[in-house]
């Protein structure tokens, strides 16, 4: 079982719709959760991070965390064609020096 | 503010050649990392340096060595390149020494081909 799992996609949504990206993780002790966006041929770019259960909003982006169910999601409202990219979920534990564990990413396609 | 700078951006090597990938950050971060990214495999950690003067193996360290030259610089060396090391290499840095929740920030990557 992979430690961090994401559906590879592609997830296709029309412009203006809400895109919902999901991520599940296996380490119940995980404490920090990060979403990165990666355009084709580019490096990962941090979008949001969340530490506590519930929702965290930043502009058109909302991260949702449910530790009991071990999943974290990213909602993108009013999706734009420029949001088309691969979205990487990354998870970090809470003891000692913890490394990020990345999922393989979900490819999002937003059509005009 | 340059952030994390990697050199070179592209490189082609022959099997058996050696080379060093350079990484420097100007954010006064304590921790630095080297990843490789292959299709379908996601980002895999090669080596990391939790703080200046320390380095540790990640998930896929075989065939690589690293040096934390100072707080700013963290280099990755391939002693005898193999075709299996063809990949995109990313350097990243974060503020934390450990046990905290600081995100990692990535450089632009080095695209390496081994023939």
Tab-separated table of C-alpha atoms in Angstrom:
chain	number	residue	atom	x	y	z
A	1	UNK	CA	0.000	0.000	0.000
A	2	UNK	CA	1.346	3.383	-0.990
A	3	UNK	CA	1.805	5.816	1.872
A	4	UNK	CA	0.118	8.682	0.026
A	5	UNK	CA	-2.393	7.871	-2.672
A	6	UNK	CA	-3.930	10.055	-5.331
A	7	UNK	CA	-6.011	9.261	-8.374
A	8	UNK	CA	-3.761	9.935	-11.344
A	9	UNK	CA	-6.617	11.339	-13.426
A	10	UNK	CA	-6.964	13.207	-15.601
A	11	UNK	CA	-9.764	15.010	-13.831
A	12	UNK	CA	-11.582	17.060	-16.435
A	13	UNK	CA	-13.777	20.010	-15.427
A	14	UNK	CA	-15.260	22.896	-17.420
A	15	UNK	CA	-14.125	26.432	-16.835
A	16	UNK	CA	-15.905	27.979	-13.874
A	17	UNK	CA	-16.648	24.676	-12.161
A	18	UNK	CA	-15.312	23.397	-8.835
A	19	UNK	CA	-12.454	20.912	-9.092
A	20	UNK	CA	-12.125	18.466	-6.207
A	21	UNK	CA	-8.804	16.678	-5.729
A	22	UNK	CA	-8.439	13.966	-3.120
A	23	UNK	CA	-5.577	12.352	-1.271
A	24	UNK	CA	-5.463	9.545	1.300
A	25	UNK	CA	-2.548	8.678	3.566
A	26	UNK	CA	-1.631	5.628	5.590
A	27	UNK	CA	0.362	7.038	8.535
A	28	UNK	CA	-2.181	7.925	11.191
A	29	UNK	CA	0.452	10.009	12.995
A	30	UNK	CA	0.824	12.440	10.089
A	31	UNK	CA	0.474	16.038	11.158
A	32	UNK	CA	1.221	18.305	8.216
A	33	UNK	CA	-0.328	18.235	4.774
A	34	UNK	CA	0.743	20.149	1.708
A	35	UNK	CA	-0.604	20.704	-1.778
A	36	UNK	CA	1.765	21.509	-4.613
A	37	UNK	CA	0.933	22.433	-8.192
A	38	UNK	CA	3.251	21.319	-10.974
A	39	UNK	CA	2.928	22.537	-14.527
A	40	UNK	CA	4.343	20.282	-17.234
A	41	UNK	CA	8.115	20.623	-17.354
A	42	UNK	CA	8.215	22.864	-14.287
A	43	UNK	CA	8.979	22.423	-10.617
A	44	UNK	CA	6.443	21.867	-7.820
A	45	UNK	CA	4.984	25.083	-6.450
A	46	UNK	CA	3.445	25.241	-2.969
A	47	UNK	CA	-0.244	26.131	-3.027
A	48	UNK	CA	-1.453	25.464	0.497
A	49	UNK	CA	-0.701	23.620	3.689
A	50	UNK	CA	-3.004	22.528	6.489
A	51	UNK	CA	-2.327	21.149	9.943
A	52	UNK	CA	-5.684	21.058	11.702
A	53	UNK	CA	-8.901	19.231	10.993
A	54	UNK	CA	-11.396	21.223	9.004
A	55	UNK	CA	-11.114	23.678	6.161
A	56	UNK	CA	-8.523	26.278	5.238
A	57	UNK	CA	-9.309	28.787	2.523
A	58	UNK	CA	-6.947	30.882	0.420
A	59	UNK	CA	-8.551	32.714	-2.468
A	60	UNK	CA	-10.074	30.171	-4.855
A	61	UNK	CA	-8.409	27.279	-3.029
A	62	UNK	CA	-9.741	25.371	-0.031
A	63	UNK	CA	-7.892	22.557	1.690
A	64	UNK	CA	-9.929	20.128	3.749
A	65	UNK	CA	-8.460	17.738	6.300
A	66	UNK	CA	-10.108	14.789	8.009
A	67	UNK	CA	-7.573	13.005	10.199
A	68	UNK	CA	-10.030	10.391	11.439
A	69	UNK	CA	-10.640	9.243	7.873
A	70	UNK	CA	-7.048	9.969	6.821
A	71	UNK	CA	-7.810	12.066	3.820
A	72	UNK	CA	-7.052	15.547	2.653
A	73	UNK	CA	-8.648	17.292	-0.287
A	74	UNK	CA	-8.138	20.411	-2.350
A	75	UNK	CA	-11.062	22.312	-3.830
A	76	UNK	CA	-10.503	24.809	-6.609
A	77	UNK	CA	-13.446	27.137	-7.150
A	78	UNK	CA	-14.119	28.932	-10.430
A	79	UNK	CA	-11.578	26.717	-12.188
A	80	UNK	CA	-9.593	28.379	-14.964
A	81	UNK	CA	-7.698	26.836	-17.890
A	82	UNK	CA	-4.529	28.132	-16.198
A	83	UNK	CA	-5.272	25.741	-13.314
A	84	UNK	CA	-4.571	22.812	-15.646
A	85	UNK	CA	-1.598	21.084	-14.032
A	86	UNK	CA	-0.663	18.121	-11.873
A	87	UNK	CA	-1.465	18.540	-8.189
A	88	UNK	CA	0.778	16.779	-5.704
A	89	UNK	CA	-0.296	15.887	-2.191
A	90	UNK	CA	2.488	15.636	0.395
A	91	UNK	CA	2.300	14.413	3.981
A	92	UNK	CA	4.677	14.821	6.902
A	93	UNK	CA	4.847	13.024	10.231
A	94	UNK	CA	5.300	14.566	13.643
A	95	UNK	CA	8.231	12.876	15.362
A	96	UNK	CA	11.836	13.927	15.004
A	97	UNK	CA	12.971	15.057	11.598
A	98	UNK	CA	10.196	14.110	9.262
A	99	UNK	CA	10.487	13.956	5.526
A	100	UNK	CA	7.713	14.797	3.114
A	101	UNK	CA	6.078	11.809	1.445
A	102	UNK	CA	4.561	12.695	-1.913
A	103	UNK	CA	1.713	11.164	-3.822
A	104	UNK	CA	2.153	10.634	-7.542
A	105	UNK	CA	-0.223	13.487	-8.324
A	106	UNK	CA	-3.567	14.096	-9.993
A	107	UNK	CA	-3.629	15.690	-13.420
A	108	UNK	CA	-6.318	18.368	-13.720
A	109	UNK	CA	-7.618	19.564	-17.088
A	110	UNK	CA	-9.838	22.646	-17.192
A	111	UNK	CA	-11.530	23.139	-20.534
A	112	UNK	CA	-12.632	26.594	-21.764
B	1	UNK	CA	14.937	36.952	-4.324
B	2	UNK	CA	16.147	33.883	-6.250
B	3	UNK	CA	14.913	31.203	-3.794
B	4	UNK	CA	16.433	27.831	-4.720
B	5	UNK	CA	18.846	27.848	-7.658
B	6	UNK	CA	19.965	24.692	-9.432
B	7	UNK	CA	22.703	24.283	-12.002
B	8	UNK	CA	22.879	23.046	-14.664
B	9	UNK	CA	19.340	23.005	-16.047
B	10	UNK	CA	20.093	20.320	-18.633
B	11	UNK	CA	22.871	17.765	-18.958
B	12	UNK	CA	23.618	14.765	-21.128
B	13	UNK	CA	26.171	12.246	-19.891
B	14	UNK	CA	27.608	9.007	-21.129
B	15	UNK	CA	27.409	5.907	-18.979
B	16	UNK	CA	30.254	5.876	-16.476
B	17	UNK	CA	30.843	9.628	-16.469
B	18	UNK	CA	30.612	11.592	-13.245
B	19	UNK	CA	29.066	14.933	-12.509
B	20	UNK	CA	27.895	17.158	-9.689
B	21	UNK	CA	24.557	18.924	-9.533
B	22	UNK	CA	24.684	22.193	-7.659
B	23	UNK	CA	22.001	23.720	-5.467
B	24	UNK	CA	21.992	26.969	-3.514
B	25	UNK	CA	19.267	28.707	-1.521
B	26	UNK	CA	19.150	32.275	-0.321
B	27	UNK	CA	16.249	31.960	2.147
B	28	UNK	CA	18.415	31.133	5.182
B	29	UNK	CA	16.778	27.715	5.341
B	30	UNK	CA	18.206	25.049	7.598
B	31	UNK	CA	17.183	21.913	5.715
B	32	UNK	CA	17.867	20.916	2.124
B	33	UNK	CA	16.796	17.965	-0.017
B	34	UNK	CA	17.479	16.219	-3.297
B	35	UNK	CA	14.662	14.452	-5.147
B	36	UNK	CA	14.347	12.675	-8.428
B	37	UNK	CA	11.106	12.589	-10.398
B	38	UNK	CA	10.319	9.857	-12.867
B	39	UNK	CA	7.073	9.283	-14.807
B	40	UNK	CA	4.575	7.354	-12.699
B	41	UNK	CA	6.902	7.296	-9.679
B	42	UNK	CA	6.355	10.730	-8.228
B	43	UNK	CA	9.005	12.553	-6.240
B	44	UNK	CA	11.444	10.302	-4.467
B	45	UNK	CA	13.892	11.534	-1.870
B	46	UNK	CA	17.535	10.756	-2.604
B	47	UNK	CA	19.351	12.475	0.255
B	48	UNK	CA	18.613	15.245	2.687
B	49	UNK	CA	20.440	17.527	5.068
B	50	UNK	CA	18.466	18.423	8.166
B	51	UNK	CA	20.989	21.096	9.111
B	52	UNK	CA	24.426	22.337	8.145
B	53	UNK	CA	26.958	19.597	8.765
B	54	UNK	CA	24.558	16.651	8.556
B	55	UNK	CA	23.379	14.487	5.672
B	56	UNK	CA	21.187	11.390	5.583
B	57	UNK	CA	19.949	8.871	3.065
B	58	UNK	CA	16.482	9.075	1.673
B	59	UNK	CA	14.452	6.517	-0.217
B	60	UNK	CA	16.755	6.005	-3.225
B	61	UNK	CA	20.377	6.889	-2.285
B	62	UNK	CA	22.262	4.210	-4.231
B	63	UNK	CA	24.608	5.644	-6.845
B	64	UNK	CA	24.621	9.140	-5.336
B	65	UNK	CA	26.628	11.141	-2.838
B	66	UNK	CA	25.953	14.546	-1.352
B	67	UNK	CA	27.820	17.376	0.296
B	68	UNK	CA	26.357	20.123	2.446
B	69	UNK	CA	29.040	22.652	1.670
B	70	UNK	CA	27.620	25.357	3.943
B	71	UNK	CA	24.187	26.526	5.015
B	72	UNK	CA	23.361	27.756	1.502
B	73	UNK	CA	24.705	24.980	-0.702
B	74	UNK	CA	23.903	21.286	-1.096
B	75	UNK	CA	25.401	19.347	-3.989
B	76	UNK	CA	24.534	15.939	-5.460
B	77	UNK	CA	27.212	13.830	-7.132
B	78	UNK	CA	26.869	10.929	-9.513
B	79	UNK	CA	30.180	9.072	-9.392
B	80	UNK	CA	29.535	6.683	-12.295
B	81	UNK	CA	26.375	7.567	-14.157
B	82	UNK	CA	24.012	4.796	-15.270
B	83	UNK	CA	21.053	4.987	-17.686
B	84	UNK	CA	18.731	4.264	-14.728
B	85	UNK	CA	19.719	7.655	-13.335
B	86	UNK	CA	18.112	9.462	-16.254
B	87	UNK	CA	15.585	11.653	-14.503
B	88	UNK	CA	14.608	15.140	-13.458
B	89	UNK	CA	16.374	16.164	-10.278
B	90	UNK	CA	14.918	18.719	-7.895
B	91	UNK	CA	16.581	20.429	-4.986
B	92	UNK	CA	14.383	21.807	-2.217
B	93	UNK	CA	14.843	23.624	1.060
B	94	UNK	CA	12.815	24.299	4.177
B	95	UNK	CA	13.217	26.470	7.227
B	96	UNK	CA	12.822	23.753	9.844
B	97	UNK	CA	15.492	21.591	11.440
B	98	UNK	CA	12.906	18.965	12.214
B	99	UNK	CA	9.764	18.366	14.193
B	100	UNK	CA	8.054	21.374	12.694
B	101	UNK	CA	5.705	21.984	9.828
B	102	UNK	CA	7.537	24.229	7.424
B	103	UNK	CA	6.892	23.601	3.724
B	104	UNK	CA	9.603	22.821	1.216
B	105	UNK	CA	10.412	25.146	-1.650
B	106	UNK	CA	11.755	23.732	-4.892
B	107	UNK	CA	14.314	24.774	-7.454
B	108	UNK	CA	13.616	24.660	-11.189
B	109	UNK	CA	15.167	21.239	-11.641
B	110	UNK	CA	17.956	19.610	-13.638
B	111	UNK	CA	16.996	17.408	-16.575
B	112	UNK	CA	19.642	14.704	-16.789
B	113	UNK	CA	19.986	12.124	-19.560
B	114	UNK	CA	22.441	9.249	-19.354
B	115	UNK	CA	23.229	7.572	-22.664
